[in-house]
mmCIF file of N, CA, C and O in Angstrom:
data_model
loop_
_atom_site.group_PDB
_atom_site.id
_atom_site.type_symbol
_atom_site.label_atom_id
_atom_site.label_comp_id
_atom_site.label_asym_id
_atom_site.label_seq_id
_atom_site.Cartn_x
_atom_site.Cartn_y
_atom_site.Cartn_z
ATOM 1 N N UNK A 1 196.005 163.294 86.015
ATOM 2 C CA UNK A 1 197.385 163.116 86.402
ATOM 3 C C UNK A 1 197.700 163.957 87.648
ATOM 4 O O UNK A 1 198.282 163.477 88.621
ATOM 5 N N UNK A 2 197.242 165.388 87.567
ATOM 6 C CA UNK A 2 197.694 166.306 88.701
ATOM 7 C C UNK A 2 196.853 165.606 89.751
ATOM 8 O O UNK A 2 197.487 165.237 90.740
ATOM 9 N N UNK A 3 195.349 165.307 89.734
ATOM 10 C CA UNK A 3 195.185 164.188 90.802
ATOM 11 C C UNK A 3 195.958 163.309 91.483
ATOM 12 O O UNK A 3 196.135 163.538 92.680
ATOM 13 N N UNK A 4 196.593 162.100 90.859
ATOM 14 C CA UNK A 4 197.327 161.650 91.046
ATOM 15 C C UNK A 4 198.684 162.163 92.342
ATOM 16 O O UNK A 4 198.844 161.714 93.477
ATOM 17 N N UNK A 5 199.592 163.392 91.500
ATOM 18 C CA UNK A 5 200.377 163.415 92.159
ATOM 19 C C UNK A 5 200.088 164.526 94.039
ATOM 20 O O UNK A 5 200.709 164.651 95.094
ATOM 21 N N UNK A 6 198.970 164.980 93.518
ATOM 22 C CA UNK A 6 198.174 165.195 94.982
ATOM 23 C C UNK A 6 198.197 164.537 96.125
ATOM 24 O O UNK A 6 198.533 164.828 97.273
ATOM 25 N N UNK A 7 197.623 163.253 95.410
ATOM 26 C CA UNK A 7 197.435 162.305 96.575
ATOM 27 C C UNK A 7 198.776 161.943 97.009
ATOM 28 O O UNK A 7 199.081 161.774 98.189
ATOM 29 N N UNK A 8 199.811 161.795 95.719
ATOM 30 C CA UNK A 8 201.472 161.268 96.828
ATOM 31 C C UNK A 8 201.617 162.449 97.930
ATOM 32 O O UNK A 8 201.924 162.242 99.104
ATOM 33 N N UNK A 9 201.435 163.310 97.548
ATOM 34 C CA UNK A 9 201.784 164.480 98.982
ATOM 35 C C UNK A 9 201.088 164.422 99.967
ATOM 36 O O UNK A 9 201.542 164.776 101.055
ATOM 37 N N UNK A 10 199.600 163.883 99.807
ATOM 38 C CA UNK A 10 198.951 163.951 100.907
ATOM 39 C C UNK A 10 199.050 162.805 101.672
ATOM 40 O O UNK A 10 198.653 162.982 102.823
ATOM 41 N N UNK A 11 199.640 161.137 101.304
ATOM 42 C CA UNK A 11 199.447 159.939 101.110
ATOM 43 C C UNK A 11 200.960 160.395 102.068
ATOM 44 O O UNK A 11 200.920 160.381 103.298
ATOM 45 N N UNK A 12 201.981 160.705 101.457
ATOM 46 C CA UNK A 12 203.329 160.471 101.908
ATOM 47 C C UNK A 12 203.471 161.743 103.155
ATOM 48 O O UNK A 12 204.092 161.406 104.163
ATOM 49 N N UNK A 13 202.922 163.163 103.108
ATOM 50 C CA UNK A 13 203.223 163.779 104.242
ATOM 51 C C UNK A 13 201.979 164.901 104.416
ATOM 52 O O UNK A 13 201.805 165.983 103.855
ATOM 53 N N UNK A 14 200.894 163.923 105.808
ATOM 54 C CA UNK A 14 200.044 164.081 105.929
ATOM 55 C C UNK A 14 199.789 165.231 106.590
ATOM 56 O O UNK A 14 198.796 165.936 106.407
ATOM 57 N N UNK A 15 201.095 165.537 107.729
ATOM 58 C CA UNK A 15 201.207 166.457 108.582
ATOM 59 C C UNK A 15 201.633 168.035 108.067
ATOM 60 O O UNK A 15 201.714 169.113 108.656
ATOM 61 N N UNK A 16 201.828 167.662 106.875
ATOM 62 C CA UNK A 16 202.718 168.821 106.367
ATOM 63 C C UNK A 16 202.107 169.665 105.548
ATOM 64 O O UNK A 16 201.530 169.158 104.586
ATOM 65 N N UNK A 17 202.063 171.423 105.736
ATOM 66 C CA UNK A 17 201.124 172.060 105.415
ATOM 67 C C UNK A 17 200.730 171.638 103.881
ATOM 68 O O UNK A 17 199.668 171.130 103.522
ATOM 69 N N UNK A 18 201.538 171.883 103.298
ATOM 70 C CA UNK A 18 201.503 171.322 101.978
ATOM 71 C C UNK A 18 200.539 170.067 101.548
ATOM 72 O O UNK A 18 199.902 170.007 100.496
ATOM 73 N N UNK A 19 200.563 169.171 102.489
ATOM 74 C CA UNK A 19 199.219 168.818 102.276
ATOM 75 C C UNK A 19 198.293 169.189 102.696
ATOM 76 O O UNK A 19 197.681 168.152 102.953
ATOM 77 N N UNK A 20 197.244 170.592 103.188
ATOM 78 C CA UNK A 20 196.158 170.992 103.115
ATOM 79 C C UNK A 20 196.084 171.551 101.305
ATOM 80 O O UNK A 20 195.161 171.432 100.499
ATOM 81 N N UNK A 21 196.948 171.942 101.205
ATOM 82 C CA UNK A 21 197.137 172.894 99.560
ATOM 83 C C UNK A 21 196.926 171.886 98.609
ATOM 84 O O UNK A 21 196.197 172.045 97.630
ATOM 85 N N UNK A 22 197.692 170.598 98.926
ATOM 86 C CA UNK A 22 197.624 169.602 97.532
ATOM 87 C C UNK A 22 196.175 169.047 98.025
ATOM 88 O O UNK A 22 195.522 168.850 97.001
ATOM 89 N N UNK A 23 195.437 168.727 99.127
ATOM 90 C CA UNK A 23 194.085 168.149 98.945
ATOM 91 C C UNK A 23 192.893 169.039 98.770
ATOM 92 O O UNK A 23 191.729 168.691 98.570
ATOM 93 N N UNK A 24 193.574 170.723 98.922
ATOM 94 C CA UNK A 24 192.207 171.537 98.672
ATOM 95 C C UNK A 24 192.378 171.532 96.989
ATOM 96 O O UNK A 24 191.333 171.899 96.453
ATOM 97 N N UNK A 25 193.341 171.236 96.135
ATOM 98 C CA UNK A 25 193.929 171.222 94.901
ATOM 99 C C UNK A 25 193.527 170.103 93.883
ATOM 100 O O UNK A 25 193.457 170.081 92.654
ATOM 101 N N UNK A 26 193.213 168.887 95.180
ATOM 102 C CA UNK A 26 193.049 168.089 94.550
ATOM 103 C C UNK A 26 191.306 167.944 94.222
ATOM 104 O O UNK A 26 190.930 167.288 93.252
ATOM 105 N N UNK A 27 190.383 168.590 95.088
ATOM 106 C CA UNK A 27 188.850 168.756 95.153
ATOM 107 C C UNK A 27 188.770 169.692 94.041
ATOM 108 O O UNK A 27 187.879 169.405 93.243
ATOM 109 N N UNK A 28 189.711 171.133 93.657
ATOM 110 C CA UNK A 28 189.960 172.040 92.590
ATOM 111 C C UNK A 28 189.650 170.963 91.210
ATOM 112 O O UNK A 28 188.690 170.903 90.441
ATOM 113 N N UNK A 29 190.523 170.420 91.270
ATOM 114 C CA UNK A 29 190.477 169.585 90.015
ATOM 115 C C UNK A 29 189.326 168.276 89.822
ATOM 116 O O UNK A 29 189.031 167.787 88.731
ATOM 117 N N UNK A 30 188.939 167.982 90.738
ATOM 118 C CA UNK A 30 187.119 167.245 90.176
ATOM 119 C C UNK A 30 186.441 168.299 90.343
ATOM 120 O O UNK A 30 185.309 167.999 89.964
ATOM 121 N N UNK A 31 186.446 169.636 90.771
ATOM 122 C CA UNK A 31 185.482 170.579 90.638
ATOM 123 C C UNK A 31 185.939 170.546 88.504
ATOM 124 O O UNK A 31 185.222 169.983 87.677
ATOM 125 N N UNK A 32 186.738 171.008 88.303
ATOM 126 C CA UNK A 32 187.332 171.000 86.931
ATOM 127 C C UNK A 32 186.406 170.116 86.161
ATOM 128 O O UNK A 32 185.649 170.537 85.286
ATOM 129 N N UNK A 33 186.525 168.608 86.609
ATOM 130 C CA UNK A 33 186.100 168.000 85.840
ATOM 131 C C UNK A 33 184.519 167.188 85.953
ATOM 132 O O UNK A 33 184.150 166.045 85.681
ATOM 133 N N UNK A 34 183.801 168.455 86.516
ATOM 134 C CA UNK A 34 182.496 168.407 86.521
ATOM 135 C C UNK A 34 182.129 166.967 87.459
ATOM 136 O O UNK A 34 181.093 166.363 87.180
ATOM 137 N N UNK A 35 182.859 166.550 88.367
ATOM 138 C CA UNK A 35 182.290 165.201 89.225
ATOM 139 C C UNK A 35 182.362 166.315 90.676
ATOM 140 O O UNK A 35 183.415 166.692 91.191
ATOM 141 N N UNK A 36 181.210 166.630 91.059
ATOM 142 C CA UNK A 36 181.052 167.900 92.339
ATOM 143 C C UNK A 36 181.136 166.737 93.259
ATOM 144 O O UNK A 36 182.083 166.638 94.040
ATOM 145 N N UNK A 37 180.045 165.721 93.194
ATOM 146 C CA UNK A 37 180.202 165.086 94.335
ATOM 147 C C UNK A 37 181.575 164.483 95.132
ATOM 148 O O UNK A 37 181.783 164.230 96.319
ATOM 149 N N UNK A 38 182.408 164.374 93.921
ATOM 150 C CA UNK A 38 183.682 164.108 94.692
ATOM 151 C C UNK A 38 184.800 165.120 95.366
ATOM 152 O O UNK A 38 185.829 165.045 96.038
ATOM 153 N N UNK A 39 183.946 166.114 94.761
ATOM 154 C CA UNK A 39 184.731 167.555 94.927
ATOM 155 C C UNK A 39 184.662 167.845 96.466
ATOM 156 O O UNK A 39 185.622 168.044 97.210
ATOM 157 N N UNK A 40 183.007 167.824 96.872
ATOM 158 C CA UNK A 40 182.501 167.878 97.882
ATOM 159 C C UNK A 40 183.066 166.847 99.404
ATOM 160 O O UNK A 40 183.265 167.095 100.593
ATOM 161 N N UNK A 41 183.147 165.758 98.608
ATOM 162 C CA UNK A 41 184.296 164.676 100.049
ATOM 163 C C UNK A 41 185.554 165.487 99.779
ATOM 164 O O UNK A 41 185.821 166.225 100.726
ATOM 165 N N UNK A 42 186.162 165.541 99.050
ATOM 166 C CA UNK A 42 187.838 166.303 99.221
ATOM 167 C C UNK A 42 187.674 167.785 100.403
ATOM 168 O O UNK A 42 188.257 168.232 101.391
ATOM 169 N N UNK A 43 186.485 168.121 99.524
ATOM 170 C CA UNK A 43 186.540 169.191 100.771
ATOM 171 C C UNK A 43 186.333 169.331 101.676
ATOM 172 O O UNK A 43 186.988 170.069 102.413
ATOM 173 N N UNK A 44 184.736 168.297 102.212
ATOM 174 C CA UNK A 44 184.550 167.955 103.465
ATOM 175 C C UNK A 44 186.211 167.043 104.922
ATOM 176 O O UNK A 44 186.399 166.799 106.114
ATOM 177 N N UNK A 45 186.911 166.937 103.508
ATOM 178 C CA UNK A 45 188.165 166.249 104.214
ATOM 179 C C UNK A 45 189.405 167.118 104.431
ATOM 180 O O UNK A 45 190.362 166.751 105.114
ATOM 181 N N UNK A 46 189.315 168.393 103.749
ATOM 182 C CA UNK A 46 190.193 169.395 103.856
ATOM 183 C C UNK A 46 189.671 170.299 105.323
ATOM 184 O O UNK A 46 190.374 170.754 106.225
ATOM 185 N N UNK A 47 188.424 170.337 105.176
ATOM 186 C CA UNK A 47 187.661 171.241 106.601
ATOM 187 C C UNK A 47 187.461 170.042 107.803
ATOM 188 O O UNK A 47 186.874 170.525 108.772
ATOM 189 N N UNK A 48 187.760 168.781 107.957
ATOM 190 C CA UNK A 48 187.889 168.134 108.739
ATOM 191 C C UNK A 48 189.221 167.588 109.066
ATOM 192 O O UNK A 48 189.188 166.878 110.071
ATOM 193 N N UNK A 49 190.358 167.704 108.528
ATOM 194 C CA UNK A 49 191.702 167.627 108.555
ATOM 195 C C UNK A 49 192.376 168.518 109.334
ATOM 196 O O UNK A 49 193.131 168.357 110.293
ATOM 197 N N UNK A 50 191.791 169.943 108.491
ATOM 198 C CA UNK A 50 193.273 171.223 108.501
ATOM 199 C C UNK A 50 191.985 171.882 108.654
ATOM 200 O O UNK A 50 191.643 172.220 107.521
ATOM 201 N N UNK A 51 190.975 172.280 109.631
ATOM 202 C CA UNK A 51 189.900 172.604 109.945
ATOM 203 C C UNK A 51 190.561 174.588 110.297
ATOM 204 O O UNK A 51 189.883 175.605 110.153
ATOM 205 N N UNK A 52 191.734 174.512 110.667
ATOM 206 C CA UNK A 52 192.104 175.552 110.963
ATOM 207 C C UNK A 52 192.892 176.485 110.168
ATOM 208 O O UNK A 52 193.526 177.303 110.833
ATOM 209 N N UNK A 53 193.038 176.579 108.482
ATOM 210 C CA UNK A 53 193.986 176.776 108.175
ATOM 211 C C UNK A 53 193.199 177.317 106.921
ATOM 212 O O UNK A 53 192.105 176.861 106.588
ATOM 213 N N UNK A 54 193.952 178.483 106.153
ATOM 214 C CA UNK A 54 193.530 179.159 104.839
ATOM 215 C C UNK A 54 192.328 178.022 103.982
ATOM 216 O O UNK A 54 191.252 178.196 103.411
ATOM 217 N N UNK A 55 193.157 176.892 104.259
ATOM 218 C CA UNK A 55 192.836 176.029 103.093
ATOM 219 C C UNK A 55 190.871 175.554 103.507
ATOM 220 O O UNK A 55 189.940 175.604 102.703
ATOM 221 N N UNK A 56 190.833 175.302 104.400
ATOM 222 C CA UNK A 56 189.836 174.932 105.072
ATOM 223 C C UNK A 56 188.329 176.117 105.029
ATOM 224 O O UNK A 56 187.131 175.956 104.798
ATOM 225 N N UNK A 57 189.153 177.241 105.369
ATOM 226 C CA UNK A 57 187.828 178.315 104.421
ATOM 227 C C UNK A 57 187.615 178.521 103.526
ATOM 228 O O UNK A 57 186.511 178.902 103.135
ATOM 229 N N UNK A 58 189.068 178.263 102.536
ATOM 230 C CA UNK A 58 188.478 178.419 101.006
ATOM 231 C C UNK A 58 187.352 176.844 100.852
ATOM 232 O O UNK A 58 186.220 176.920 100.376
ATOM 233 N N UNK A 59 187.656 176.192 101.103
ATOM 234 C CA UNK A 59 186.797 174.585 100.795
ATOM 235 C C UNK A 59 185.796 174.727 101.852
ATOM 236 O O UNK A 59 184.903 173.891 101.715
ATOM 237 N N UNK A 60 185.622 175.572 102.955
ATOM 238 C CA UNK A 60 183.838 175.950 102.906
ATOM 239 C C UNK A 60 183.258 176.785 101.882
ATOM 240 O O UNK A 60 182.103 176.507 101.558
ATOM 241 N N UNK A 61 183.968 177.987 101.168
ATOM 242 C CA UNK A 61 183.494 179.145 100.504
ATOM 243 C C UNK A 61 183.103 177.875 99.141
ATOM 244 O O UNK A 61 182.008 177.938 98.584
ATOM 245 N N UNK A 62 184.112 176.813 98.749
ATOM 246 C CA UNK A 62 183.636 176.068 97.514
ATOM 247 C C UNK A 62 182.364 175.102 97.390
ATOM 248 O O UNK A 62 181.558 174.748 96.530
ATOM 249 N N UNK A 63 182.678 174.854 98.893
ATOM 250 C CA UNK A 63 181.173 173.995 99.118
ATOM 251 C C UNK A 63 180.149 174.414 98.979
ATOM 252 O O UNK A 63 179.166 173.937 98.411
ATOM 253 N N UNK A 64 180.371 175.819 99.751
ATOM 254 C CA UNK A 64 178.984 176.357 98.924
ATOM 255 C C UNK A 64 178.371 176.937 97.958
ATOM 256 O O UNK A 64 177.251 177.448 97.989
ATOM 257 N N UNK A 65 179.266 176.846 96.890
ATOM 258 C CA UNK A 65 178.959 177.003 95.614
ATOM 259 C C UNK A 65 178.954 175.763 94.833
ATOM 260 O O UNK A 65 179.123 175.664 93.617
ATOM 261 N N UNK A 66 178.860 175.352 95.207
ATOM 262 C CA UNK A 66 178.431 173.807 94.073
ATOM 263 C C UNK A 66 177.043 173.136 94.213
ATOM 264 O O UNK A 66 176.753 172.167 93.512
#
């Protein structure tokens, strides 16, 4: 479900910091539920998005732990 409402924030306001937080949030939660590989595109899309921003080093530091 919290998936879900991730994607409306990121879907509806792409530009807005808040969506680096709801899509590094949203890779958080398939890390959760043991699917890494999808964890791994969310994050590769958080460090290619918002390449510059808190969110973007934590989702290198996660990448490389999985």
């Amino acid at each position: 479900q919290a998936i879900i409402q991730y994607q409306q924030i990121i879907s509806n306001f792409p530009g807005n910091p808040q969506a680096a937080k709801a899509l590094l949030r949203q890779g958080d939660a398939f890390e959760q539920l043991s699917d890494n590989d999808t964890a791994k595109i969310i994050y590769k899309k958080v460090i290619a998005s918002y390449g510059s921003t808190p969110e973007a080093e934590t989702a290198k530091k996660r990448m490389s732990s999985l």
